[in-house]
PDB file of C-alpha atoms in Angstrom:
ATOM      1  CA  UNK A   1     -25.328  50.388 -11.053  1.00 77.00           C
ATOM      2  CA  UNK A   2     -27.432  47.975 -10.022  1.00 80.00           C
ATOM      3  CA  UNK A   3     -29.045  47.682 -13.381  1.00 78.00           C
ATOM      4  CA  UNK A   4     -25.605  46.789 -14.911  1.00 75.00           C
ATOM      5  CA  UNK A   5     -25.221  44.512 -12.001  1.00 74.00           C
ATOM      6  CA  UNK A   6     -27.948  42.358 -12.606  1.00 72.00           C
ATOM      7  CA  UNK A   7     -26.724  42.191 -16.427  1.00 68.00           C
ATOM      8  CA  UNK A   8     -23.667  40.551 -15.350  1.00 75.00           C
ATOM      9  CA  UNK A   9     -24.844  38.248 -12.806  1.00 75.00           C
ATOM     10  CA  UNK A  10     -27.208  36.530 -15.552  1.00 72.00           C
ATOM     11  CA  UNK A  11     -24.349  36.958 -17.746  1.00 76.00           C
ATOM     12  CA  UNK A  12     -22.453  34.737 -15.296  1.00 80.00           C
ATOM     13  CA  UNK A  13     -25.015  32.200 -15.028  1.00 82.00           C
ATOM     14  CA  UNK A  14     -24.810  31.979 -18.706  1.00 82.00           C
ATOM     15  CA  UNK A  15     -21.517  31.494 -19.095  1.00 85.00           C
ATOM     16  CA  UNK A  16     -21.327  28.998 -16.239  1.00 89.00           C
ATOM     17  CA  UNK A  17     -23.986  26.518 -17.426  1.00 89.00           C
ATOM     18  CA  UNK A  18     -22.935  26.696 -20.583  1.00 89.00           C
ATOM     19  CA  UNK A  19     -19.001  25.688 -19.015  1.00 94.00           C
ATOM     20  CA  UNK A  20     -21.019  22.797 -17.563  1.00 95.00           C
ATOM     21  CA  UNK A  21     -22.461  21.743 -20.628  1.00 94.00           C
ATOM     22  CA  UNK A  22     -18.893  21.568 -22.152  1.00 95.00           C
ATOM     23  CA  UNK A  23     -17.536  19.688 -18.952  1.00 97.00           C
ATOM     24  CA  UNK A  24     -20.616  17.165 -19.063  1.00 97.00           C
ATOM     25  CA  UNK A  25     -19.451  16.091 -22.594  1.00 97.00           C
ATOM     26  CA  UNK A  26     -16.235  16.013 -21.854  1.00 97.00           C
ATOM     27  CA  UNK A  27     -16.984  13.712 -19.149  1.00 97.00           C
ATOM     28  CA  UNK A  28     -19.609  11.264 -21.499  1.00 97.00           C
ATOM     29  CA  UNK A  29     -16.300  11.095 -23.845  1.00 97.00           C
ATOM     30  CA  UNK A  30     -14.231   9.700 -21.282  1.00 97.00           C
ATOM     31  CA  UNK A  31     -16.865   7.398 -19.227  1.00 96.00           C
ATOM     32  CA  UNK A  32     -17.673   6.151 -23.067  1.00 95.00           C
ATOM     33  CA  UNK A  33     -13.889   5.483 -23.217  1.00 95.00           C
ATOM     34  CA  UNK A  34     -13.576   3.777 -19.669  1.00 95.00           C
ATOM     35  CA  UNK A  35     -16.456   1.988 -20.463  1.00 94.00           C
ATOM     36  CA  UNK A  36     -14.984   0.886 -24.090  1.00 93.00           C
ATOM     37  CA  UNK A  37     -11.785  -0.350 -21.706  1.00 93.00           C
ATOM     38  CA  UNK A  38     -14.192  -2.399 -19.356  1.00 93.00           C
ATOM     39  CA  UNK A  39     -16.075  -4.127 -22.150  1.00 92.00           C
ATOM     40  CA  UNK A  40     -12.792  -5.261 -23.142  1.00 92.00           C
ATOM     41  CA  UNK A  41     -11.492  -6.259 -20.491  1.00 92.00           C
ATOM     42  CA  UNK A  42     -14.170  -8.220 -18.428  1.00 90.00           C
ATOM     43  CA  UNK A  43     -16.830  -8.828 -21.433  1.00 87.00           C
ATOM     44  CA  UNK A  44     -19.692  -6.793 -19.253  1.00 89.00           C
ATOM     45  CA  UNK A  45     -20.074  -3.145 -18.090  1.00 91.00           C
ATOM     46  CA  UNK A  46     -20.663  -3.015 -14.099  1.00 92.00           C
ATOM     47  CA  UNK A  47     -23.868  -1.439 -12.843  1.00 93.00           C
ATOM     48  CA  UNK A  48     -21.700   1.343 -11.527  1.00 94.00           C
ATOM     49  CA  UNK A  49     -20.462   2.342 -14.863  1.00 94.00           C
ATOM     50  CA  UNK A  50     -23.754   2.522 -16.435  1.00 95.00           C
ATOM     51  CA  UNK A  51     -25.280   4.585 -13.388  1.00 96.00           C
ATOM     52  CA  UNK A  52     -22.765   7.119 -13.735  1.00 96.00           C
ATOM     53  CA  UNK A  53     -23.166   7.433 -17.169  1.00 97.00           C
ATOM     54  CA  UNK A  54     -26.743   7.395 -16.952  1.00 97.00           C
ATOM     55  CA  UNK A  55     -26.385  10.067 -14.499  1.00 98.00           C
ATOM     56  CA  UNK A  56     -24.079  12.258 -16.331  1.00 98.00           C
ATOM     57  CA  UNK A  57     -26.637  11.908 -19.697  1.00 98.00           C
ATOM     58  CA  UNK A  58     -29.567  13.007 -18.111  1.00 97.00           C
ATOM     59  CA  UNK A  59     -27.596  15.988 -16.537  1.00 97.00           C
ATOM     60  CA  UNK A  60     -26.524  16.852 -19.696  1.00 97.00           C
ATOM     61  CA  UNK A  61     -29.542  17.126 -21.523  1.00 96.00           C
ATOM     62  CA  UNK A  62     -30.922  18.843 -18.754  1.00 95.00           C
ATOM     63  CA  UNK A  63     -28.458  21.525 -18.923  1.00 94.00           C
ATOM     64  CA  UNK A  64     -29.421  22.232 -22.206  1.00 93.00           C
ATOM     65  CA  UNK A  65     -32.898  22.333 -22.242  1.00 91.00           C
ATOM     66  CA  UNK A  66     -31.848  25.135 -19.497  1.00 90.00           C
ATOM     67  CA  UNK A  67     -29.775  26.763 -21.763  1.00 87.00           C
ATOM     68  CA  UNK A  68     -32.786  26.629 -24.335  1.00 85.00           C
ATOM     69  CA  UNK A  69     -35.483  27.254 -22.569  1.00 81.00           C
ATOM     70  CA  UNK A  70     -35.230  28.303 -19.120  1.00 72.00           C
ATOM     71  CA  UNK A  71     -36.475  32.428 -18.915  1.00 61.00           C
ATOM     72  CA  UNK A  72     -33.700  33.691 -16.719  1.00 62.00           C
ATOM     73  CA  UNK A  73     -31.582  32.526 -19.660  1.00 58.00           C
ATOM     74  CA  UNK A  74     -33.723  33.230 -22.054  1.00 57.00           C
ATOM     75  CA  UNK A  75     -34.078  36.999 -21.169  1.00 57.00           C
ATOM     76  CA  UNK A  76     -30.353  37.673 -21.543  1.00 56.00           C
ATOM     77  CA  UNK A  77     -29.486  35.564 -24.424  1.00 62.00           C
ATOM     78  CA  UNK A  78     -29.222  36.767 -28.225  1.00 71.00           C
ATOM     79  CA  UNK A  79     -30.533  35.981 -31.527  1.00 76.00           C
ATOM     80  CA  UNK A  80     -26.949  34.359 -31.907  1.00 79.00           C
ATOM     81  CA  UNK A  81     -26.716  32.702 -29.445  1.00 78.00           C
ATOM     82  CA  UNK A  82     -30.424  31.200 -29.434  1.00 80.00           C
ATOM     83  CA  UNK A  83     -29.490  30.183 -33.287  1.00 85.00           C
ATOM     84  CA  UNK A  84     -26.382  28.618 -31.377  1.00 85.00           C
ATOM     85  CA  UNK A  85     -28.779  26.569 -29.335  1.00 86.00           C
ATOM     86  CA  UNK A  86     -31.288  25.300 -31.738  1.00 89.00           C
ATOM     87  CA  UNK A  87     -28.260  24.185 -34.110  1.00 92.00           C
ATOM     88  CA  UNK A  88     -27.429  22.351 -31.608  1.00 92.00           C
ATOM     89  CA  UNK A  89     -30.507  20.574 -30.758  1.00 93.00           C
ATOM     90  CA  UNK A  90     -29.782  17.557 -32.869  1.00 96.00           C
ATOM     91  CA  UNK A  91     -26.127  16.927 -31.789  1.00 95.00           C
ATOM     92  CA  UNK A  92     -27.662  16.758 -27.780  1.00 96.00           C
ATOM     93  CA  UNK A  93     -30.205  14.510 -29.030  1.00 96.00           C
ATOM     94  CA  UNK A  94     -27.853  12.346 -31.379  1.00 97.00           C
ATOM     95  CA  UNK A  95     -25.824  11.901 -27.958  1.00 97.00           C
ATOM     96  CA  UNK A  96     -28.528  11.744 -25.564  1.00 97.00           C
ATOM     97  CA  UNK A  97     -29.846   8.708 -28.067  1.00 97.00           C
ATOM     98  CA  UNK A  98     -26.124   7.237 -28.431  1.00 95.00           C
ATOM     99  CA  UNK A  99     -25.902   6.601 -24.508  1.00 96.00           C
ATOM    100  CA  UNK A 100     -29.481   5.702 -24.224  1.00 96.00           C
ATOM    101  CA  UNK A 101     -28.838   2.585 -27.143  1.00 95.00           C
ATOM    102  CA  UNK A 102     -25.541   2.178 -25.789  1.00 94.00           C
ATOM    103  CA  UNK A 103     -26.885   1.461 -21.876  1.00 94.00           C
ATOM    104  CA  UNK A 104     -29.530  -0.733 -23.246  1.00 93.00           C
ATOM    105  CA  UNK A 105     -27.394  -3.165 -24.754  1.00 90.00           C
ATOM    106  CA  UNK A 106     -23.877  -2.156 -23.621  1.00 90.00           C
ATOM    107  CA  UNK A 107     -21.761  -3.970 -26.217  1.00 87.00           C
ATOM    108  CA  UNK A 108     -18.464  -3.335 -28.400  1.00 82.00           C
ATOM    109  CA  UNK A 109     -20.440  -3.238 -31.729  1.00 76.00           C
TER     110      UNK A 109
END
């Protein structure tokens, strides 16, 4: 029982970091948004805004580098899913490197 146990808690973790991840994009697609809306309307994008998008990038990327690499993940996760993963390696990056360009020269173009 305990055996089985353990399965599911790591299963759990999985599946909850890998909710995150989801939730973390959603959440660069709307401060992208909000940050589209401020441009427009006062021609700069406040320090605040680009802090919490900062913040929510780097978490992002973090969580899946965990996903990726990080053993107690690694252990439990599949062929499938690690294929899953390395697909989508260059998406995270593309992003990561959207918000990075983006927060140096926050602009509408």
């Amino acid at each position: 029982i305990q055996y089985d146990l353990h399965l599911h808690e790591a299963d759990a973790k999985i599946i909850n970091l890998a909710g995150r991840q989801r939730m973390l994009s959603q959440r660069i697609a709307k401060r992208m948004l909000l940050s589209y809306y401020e441009l427009t309307e006062r021609d700069f994008l406040a320090q605040a805004s680009q802090d919490s998008l900062r913040k929510i990038v780097t978490q992002y990327e973090t969580t899946y580098w965990m996903l990726k690499y990080y053993p107690d993940y690694q252990d439990n996760s599949t062929d499938e899913s690690q294929a899953v993963l390395t697909a989508l390696e260059r998406p995270v990056a593309e992003t990561v490197q959207a918000c990075s360009d983006f927060l140096a020269t926050p602009s509408l173009e």
